[in-house]
JSON list of C-alpha atoms in Angstrom, two decimals:
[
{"chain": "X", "resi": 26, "resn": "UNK", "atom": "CA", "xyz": [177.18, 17.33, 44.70]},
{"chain": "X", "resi": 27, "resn": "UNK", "atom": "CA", "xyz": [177.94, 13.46, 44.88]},
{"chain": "X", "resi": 28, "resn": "UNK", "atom": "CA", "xyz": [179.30, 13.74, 48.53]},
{"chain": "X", "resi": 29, "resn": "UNK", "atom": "CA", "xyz": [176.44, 16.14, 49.64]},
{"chain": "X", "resi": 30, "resn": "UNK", "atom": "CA", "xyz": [173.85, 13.63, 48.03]},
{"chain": "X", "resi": 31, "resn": "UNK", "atom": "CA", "xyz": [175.73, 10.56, 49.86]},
{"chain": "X", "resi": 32, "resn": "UNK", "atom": "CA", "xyz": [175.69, 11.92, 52.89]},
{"chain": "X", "resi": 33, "resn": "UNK", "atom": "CA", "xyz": [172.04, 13.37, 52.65]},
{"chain": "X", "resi": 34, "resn": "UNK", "atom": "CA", "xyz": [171.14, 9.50, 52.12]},
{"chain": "X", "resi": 35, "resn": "UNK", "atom": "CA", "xyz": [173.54, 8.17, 55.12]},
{"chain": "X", "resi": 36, "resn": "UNK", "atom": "CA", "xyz": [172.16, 10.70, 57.11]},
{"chain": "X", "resi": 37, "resn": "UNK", "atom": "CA", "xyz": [168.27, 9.52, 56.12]},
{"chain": "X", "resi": 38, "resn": "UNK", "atom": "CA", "xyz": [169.23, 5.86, 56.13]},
{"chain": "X", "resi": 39, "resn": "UNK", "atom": "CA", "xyz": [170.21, 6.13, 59.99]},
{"chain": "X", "resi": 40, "resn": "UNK", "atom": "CA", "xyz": [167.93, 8.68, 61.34]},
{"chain": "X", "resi": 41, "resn": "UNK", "atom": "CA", "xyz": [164.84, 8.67, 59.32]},
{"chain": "X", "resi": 42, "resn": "UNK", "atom": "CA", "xyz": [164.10, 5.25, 60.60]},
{"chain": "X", "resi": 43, "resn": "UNK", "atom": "CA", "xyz": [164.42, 6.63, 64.18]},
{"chain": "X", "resi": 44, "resn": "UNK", "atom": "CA", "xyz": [162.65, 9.61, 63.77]},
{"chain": "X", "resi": 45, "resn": "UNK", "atom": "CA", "xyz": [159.68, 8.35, 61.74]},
{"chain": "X", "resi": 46, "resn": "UNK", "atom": "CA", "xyz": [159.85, 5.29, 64.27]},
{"chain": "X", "resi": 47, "resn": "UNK", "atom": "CA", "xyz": [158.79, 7.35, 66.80]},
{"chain": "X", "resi": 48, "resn": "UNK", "atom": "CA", "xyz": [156.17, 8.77, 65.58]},
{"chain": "X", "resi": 49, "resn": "UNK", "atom": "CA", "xyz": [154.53, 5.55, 64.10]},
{"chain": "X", "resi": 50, "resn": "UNK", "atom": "CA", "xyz": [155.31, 4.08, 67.49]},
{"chain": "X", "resi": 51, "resn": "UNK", "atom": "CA", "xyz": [154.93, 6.35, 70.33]},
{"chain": "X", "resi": 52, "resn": "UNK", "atom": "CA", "xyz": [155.96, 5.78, 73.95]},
{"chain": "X", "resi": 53, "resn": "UNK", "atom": "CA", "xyz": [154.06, 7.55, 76.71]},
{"chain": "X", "resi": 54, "resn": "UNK", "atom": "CA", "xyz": [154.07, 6.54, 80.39]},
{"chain": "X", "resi": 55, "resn": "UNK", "atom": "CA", "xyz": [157.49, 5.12, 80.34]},
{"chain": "X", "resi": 56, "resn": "UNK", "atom": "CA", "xyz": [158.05, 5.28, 84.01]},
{"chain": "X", "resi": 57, "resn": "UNK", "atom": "CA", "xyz": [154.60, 3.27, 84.87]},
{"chain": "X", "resi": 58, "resn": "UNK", "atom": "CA", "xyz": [155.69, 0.55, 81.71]},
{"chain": "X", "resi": 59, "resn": "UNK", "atom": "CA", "xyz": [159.43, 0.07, 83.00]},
{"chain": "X", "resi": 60, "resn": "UNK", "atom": "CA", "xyz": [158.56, 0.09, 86.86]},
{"chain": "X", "resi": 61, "resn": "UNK", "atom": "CA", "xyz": [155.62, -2.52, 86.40]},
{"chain": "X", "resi": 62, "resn": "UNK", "atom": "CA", "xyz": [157.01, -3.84, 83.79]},
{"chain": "X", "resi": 63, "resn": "UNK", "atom": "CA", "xyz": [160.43, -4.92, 86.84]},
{"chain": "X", "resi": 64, "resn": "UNK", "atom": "CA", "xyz": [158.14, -5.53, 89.36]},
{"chain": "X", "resi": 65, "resn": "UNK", "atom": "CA", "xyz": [155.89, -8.28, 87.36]},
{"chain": "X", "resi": 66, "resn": "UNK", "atom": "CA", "xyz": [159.19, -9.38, 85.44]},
{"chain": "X", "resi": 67, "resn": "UNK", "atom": "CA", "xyz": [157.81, -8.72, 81.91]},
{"chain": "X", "resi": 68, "resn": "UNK", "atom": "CA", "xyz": [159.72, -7.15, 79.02]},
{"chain": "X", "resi": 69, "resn": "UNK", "atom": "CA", "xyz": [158.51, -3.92, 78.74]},
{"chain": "X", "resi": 70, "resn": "UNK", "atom": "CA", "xyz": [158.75, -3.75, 75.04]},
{"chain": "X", "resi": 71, "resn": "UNK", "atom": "CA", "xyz": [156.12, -5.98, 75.42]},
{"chain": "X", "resi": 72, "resn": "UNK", "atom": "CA", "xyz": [153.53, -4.17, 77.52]},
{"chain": "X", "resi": 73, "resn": "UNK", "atom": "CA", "xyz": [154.42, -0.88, 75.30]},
{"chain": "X", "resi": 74, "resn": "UNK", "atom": "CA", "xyz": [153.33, -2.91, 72.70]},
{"chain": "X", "resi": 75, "resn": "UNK", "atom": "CA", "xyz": [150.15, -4.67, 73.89]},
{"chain": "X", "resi": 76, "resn": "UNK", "atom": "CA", "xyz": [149.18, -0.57, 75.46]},
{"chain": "X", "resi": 77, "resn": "UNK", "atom": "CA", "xyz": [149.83, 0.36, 71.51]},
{"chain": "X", "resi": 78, "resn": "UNK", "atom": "CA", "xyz": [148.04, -2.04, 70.37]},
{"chain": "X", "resi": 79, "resn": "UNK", "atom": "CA", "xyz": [144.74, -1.97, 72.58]},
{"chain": "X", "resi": 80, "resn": "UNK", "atom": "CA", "xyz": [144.18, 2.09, 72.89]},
{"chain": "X", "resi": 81, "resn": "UNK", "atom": "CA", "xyz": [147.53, 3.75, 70.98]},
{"chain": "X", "resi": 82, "resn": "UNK", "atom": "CA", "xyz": [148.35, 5.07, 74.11]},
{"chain": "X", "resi": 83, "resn": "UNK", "atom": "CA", "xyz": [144.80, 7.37, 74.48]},
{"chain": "X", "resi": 84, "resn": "UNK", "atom": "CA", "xyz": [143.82, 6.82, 78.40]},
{"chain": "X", "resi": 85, "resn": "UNK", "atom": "CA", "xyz": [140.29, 7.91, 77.99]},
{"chain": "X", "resi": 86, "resn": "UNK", "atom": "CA", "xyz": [139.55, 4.51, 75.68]},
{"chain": "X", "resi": 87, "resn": "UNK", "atom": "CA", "xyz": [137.27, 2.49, 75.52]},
{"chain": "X", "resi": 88, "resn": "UNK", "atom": "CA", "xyz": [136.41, -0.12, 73.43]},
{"chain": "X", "resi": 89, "resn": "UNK", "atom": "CA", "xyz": [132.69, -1.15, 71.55]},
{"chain": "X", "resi": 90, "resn": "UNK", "atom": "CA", "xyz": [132.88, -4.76, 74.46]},
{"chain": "X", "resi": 91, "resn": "UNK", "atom": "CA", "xyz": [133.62, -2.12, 77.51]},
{"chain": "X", "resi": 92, "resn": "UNK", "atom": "CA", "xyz": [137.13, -2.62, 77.79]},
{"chain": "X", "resi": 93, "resn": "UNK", "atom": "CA", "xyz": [139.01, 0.56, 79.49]},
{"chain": "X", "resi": 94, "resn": "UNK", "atom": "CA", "xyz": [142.16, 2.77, 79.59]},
{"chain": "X", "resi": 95, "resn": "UNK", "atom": "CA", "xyz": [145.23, 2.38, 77.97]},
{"chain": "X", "resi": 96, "resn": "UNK", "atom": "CA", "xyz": [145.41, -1.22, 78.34]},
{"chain": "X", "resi": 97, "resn": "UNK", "atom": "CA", "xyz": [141.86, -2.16, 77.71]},
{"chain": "X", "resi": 98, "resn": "UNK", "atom": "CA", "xyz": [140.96, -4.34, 80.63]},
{"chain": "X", "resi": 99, "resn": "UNK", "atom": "CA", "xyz": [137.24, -5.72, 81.37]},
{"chain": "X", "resi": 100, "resn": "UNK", "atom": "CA", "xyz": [136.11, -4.12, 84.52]},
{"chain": "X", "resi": 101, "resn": "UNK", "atom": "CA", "xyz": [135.21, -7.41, 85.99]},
{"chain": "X", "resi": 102, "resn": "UNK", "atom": "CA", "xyz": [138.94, -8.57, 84.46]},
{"chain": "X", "resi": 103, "resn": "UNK", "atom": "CA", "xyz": [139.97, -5.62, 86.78]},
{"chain": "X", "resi": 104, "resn": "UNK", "atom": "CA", "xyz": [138.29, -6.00, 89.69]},
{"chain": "X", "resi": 105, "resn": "UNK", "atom": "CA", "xyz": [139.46, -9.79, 90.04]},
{"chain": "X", "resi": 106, "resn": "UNK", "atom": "CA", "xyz": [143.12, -8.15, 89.74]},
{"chain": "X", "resi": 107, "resn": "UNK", "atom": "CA", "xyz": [142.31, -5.37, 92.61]},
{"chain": "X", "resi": 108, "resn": "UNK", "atom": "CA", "xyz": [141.77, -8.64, 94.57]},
{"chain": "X", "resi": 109, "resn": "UNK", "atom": "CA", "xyz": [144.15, -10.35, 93.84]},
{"chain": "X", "resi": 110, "resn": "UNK", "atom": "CA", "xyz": [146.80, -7.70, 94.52]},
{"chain": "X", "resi": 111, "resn": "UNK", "atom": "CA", "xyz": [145.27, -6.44, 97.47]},
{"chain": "X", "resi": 112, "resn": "UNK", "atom": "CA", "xyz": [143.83, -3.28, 96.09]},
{"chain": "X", "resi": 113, "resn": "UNK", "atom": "CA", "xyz": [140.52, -2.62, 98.23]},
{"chain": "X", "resi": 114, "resn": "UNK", "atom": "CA", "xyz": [139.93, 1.17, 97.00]},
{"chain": "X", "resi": 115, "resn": "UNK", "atom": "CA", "xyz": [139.52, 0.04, 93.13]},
{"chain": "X", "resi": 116, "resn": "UNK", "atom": "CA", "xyz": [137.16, 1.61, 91.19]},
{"chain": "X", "resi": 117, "resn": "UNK", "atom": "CA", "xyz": [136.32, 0.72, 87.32]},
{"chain": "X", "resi": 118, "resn": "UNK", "atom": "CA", "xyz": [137.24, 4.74, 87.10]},
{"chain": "X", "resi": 119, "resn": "UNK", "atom": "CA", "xyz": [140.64, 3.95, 88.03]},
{"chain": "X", "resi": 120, "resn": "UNK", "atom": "CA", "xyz": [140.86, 1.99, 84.51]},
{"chain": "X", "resi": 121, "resn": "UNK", "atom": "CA", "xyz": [141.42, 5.78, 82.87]},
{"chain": "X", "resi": 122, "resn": "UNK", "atom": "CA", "xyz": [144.66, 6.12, 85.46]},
{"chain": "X", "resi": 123, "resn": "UNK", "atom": "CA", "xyz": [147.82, 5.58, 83.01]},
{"chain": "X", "resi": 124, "resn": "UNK", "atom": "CA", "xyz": [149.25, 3.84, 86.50]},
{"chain": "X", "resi": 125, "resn": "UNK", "atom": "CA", "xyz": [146.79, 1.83, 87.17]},
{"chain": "X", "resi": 126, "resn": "UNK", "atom": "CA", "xyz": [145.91, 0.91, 84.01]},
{"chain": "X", "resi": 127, "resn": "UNK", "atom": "CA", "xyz": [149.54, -0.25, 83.19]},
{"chain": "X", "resi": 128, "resn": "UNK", "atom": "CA", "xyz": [149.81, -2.00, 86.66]},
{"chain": "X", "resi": 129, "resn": "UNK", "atom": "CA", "xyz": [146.58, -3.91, 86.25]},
{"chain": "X", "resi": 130, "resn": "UNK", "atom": "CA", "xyz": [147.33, -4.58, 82.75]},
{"chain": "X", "resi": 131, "resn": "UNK", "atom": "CA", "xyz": [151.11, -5.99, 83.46]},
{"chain": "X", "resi": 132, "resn": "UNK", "atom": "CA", "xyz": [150.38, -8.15, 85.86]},
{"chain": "X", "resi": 133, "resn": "UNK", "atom": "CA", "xyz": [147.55, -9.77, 83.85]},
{"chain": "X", "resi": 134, "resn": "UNK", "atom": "CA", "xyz": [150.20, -10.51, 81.31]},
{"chain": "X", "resi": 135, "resn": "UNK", "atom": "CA", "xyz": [152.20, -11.58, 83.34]},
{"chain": "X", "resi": 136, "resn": "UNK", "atom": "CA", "xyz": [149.72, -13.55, 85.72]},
{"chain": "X", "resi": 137, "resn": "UNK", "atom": "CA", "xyz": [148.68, -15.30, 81.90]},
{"chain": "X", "resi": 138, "resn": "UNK", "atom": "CA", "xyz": [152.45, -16.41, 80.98]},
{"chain": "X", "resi": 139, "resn": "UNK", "atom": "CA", "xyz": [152.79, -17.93, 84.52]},
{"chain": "X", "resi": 140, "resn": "UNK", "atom": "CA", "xyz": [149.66, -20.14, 83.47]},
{"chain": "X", "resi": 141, "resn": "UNK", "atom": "CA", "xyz": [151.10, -21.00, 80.23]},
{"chain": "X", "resi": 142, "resn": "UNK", "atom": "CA", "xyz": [154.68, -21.32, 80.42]},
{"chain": "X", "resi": 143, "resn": "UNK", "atom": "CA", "xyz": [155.97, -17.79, 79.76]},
{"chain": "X", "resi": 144, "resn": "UNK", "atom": "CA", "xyz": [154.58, -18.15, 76.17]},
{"chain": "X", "resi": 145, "resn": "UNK", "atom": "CA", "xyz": [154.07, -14.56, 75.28]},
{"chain": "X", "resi": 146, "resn": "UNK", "atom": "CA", "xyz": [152.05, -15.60, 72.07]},
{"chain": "X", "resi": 147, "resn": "UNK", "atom": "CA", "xyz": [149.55, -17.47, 74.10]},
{"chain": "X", "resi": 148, "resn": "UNK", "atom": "CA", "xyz": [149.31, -15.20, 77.06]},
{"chain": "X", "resi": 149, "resn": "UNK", "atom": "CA", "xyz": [148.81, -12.89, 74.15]},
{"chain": "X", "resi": 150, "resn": "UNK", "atom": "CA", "xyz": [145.37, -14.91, 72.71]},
{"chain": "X", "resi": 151, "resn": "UNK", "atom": "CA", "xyz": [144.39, -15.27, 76.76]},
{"chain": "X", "resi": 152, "resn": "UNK", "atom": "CA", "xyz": [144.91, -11.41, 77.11]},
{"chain": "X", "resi": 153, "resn": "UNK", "atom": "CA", "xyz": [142.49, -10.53, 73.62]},
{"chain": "X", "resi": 154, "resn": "UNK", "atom": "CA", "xyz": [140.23, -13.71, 73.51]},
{"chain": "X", "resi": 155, "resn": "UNK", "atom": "CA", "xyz": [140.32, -14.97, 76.93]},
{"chain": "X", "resi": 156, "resn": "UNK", "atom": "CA", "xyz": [141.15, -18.23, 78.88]},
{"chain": "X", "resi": 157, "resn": "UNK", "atom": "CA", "xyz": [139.58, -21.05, 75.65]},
{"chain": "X", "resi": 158, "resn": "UNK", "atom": "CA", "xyz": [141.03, -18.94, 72.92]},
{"chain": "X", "resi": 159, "resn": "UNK", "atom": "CA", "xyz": [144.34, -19.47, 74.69]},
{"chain": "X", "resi": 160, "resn": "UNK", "atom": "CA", "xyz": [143.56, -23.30, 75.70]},
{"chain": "X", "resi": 161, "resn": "UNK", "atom": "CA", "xyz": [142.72, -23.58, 72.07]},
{"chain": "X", "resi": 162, "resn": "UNK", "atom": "CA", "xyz": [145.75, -22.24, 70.63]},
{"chain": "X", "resi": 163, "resn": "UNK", "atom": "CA", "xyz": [148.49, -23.91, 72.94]},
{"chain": "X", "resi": 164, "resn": "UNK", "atom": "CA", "xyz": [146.47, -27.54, 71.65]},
{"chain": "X", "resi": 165, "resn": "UNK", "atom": "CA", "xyz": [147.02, -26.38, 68.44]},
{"chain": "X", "resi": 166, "resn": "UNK", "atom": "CA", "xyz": [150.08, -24.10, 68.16]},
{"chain": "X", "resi": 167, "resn": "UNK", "atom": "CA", "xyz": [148.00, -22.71, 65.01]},
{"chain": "X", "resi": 168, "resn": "UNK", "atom": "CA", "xyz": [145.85, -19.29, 64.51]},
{"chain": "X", "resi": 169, "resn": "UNK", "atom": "CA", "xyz": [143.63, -21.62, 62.63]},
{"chain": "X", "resi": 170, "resn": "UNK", "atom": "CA", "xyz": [141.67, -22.41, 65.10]},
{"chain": "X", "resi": 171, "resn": "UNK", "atom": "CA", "xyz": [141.55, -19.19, 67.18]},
{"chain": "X", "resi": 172, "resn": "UNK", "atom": "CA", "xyz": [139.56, -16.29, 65.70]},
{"chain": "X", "resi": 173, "resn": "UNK", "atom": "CA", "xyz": [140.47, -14.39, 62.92]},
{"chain": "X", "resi": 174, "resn": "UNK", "atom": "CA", "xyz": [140.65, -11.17, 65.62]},
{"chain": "X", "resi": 175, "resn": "UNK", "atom": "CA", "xyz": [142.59, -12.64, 67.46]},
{"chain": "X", "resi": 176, "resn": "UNK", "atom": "CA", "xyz": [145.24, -13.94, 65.43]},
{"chain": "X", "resi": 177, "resn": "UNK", "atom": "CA", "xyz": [145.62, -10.43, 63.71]},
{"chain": "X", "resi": 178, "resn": "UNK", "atom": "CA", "xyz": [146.14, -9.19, 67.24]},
{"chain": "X", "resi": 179, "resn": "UNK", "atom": "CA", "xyz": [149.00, -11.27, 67.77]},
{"chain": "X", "resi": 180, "resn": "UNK", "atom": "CA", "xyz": [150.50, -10.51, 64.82]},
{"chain": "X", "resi": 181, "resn": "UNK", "atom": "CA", "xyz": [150.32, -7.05, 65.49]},
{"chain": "X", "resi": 182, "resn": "UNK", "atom": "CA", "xyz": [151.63, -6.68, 68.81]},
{"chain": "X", "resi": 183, "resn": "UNK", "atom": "CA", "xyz": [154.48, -8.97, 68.36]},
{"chain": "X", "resi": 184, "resn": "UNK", "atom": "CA", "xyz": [155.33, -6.43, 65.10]},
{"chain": "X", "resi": 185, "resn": "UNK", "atom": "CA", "xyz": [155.23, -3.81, 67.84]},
{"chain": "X", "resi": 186, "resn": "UNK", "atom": "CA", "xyz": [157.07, -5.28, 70.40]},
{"chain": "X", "resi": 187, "resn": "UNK", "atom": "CA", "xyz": [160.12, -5.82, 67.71]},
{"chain": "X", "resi": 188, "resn": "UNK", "atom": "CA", "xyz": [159.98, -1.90, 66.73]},
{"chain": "X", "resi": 189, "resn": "UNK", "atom": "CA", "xyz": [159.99, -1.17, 70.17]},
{"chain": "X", "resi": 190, "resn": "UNK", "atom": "CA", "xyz": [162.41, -2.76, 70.88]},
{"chain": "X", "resi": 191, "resn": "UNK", "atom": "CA", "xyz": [164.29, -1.49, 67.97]},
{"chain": "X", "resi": 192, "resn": "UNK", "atom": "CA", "xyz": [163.14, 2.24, 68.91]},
{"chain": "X", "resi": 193, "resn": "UNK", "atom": "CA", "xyz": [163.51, 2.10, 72.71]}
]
């Protein structure tokens, strides 16, 4: 009974935490996440993370602001990108494509850590509050002076980017 119990706990200590991992922390669209995610050289633990974060993976979201698909991008955010990148057949629509979506989203993040200095944190408060939240919280390094939103946010995906990392 003693070695049946052990191993019942062994067995729970090193898989429950995978399989109940998984399911608190789903990954969908890893093929879109790990191919942007090379192309715009950003850890794709990270995007999974900020796409949890934003929508839980659900495509069709959008948020009470206006912000769409999985990773919850402005429409005029978006159609700055399409320029940028050379896509002339954009469409705010194309915010509910999972490739789009993750393409558009990456390179924002990664677009916002070339601005400040690969700082994930503060691409992070640029990404959820925009360009002065971001200013605001590289001056002060403290989520004092950012808004309460926002510093929740970073908590919360950075939490997510460790279990994915962990899970994935």
């Amino acid at each position: 009974i003693v070695g049946v119990l052990v191993l019942g706990g062994l067995v729970l200590y090193f898989c429950f935490p995978k399989i109940w991992g998984s399911v608190v922390y789903p990954l969908k669209y890893e093929d879109y996440i790990v191919k942007y995610s090379k192309e715009y050289d950003v850890d794709p633990a990270f995007v999974a993370a900020v796409i949890f974060s934003e929508s839980r993976f659900d495509i069709n979201s959008i948020s009470r602001v206006g912000a769409r698909g999985l990773m919850q991008i402005m429409p005029a955010t978006a159609r700055n990108i399409a320029k940028k990148i050379g896509d002339t057949d954009f469409t705010v629509s194309d915010l509910h494509d999972p490739e789009t979506s993750i393409r558009y989203g990456t390179w924002y993040l990664k677009d916002l850590m070339n601005r400040y200095n690969n700082d994930e944190e503060v691409a992070l408060a640029g990404y959820n509050g925009g360009p002065a939240v971001a200013n605001r919280y590289v001056i002060s390094r403290s989520s004092a002076v950012i808004p309460y939103e926002t510093a929740g946010y970073l908590k919360t995906v950075m939490k997510a980017k460790e279990k994915y990392k962990e899970l994935y």
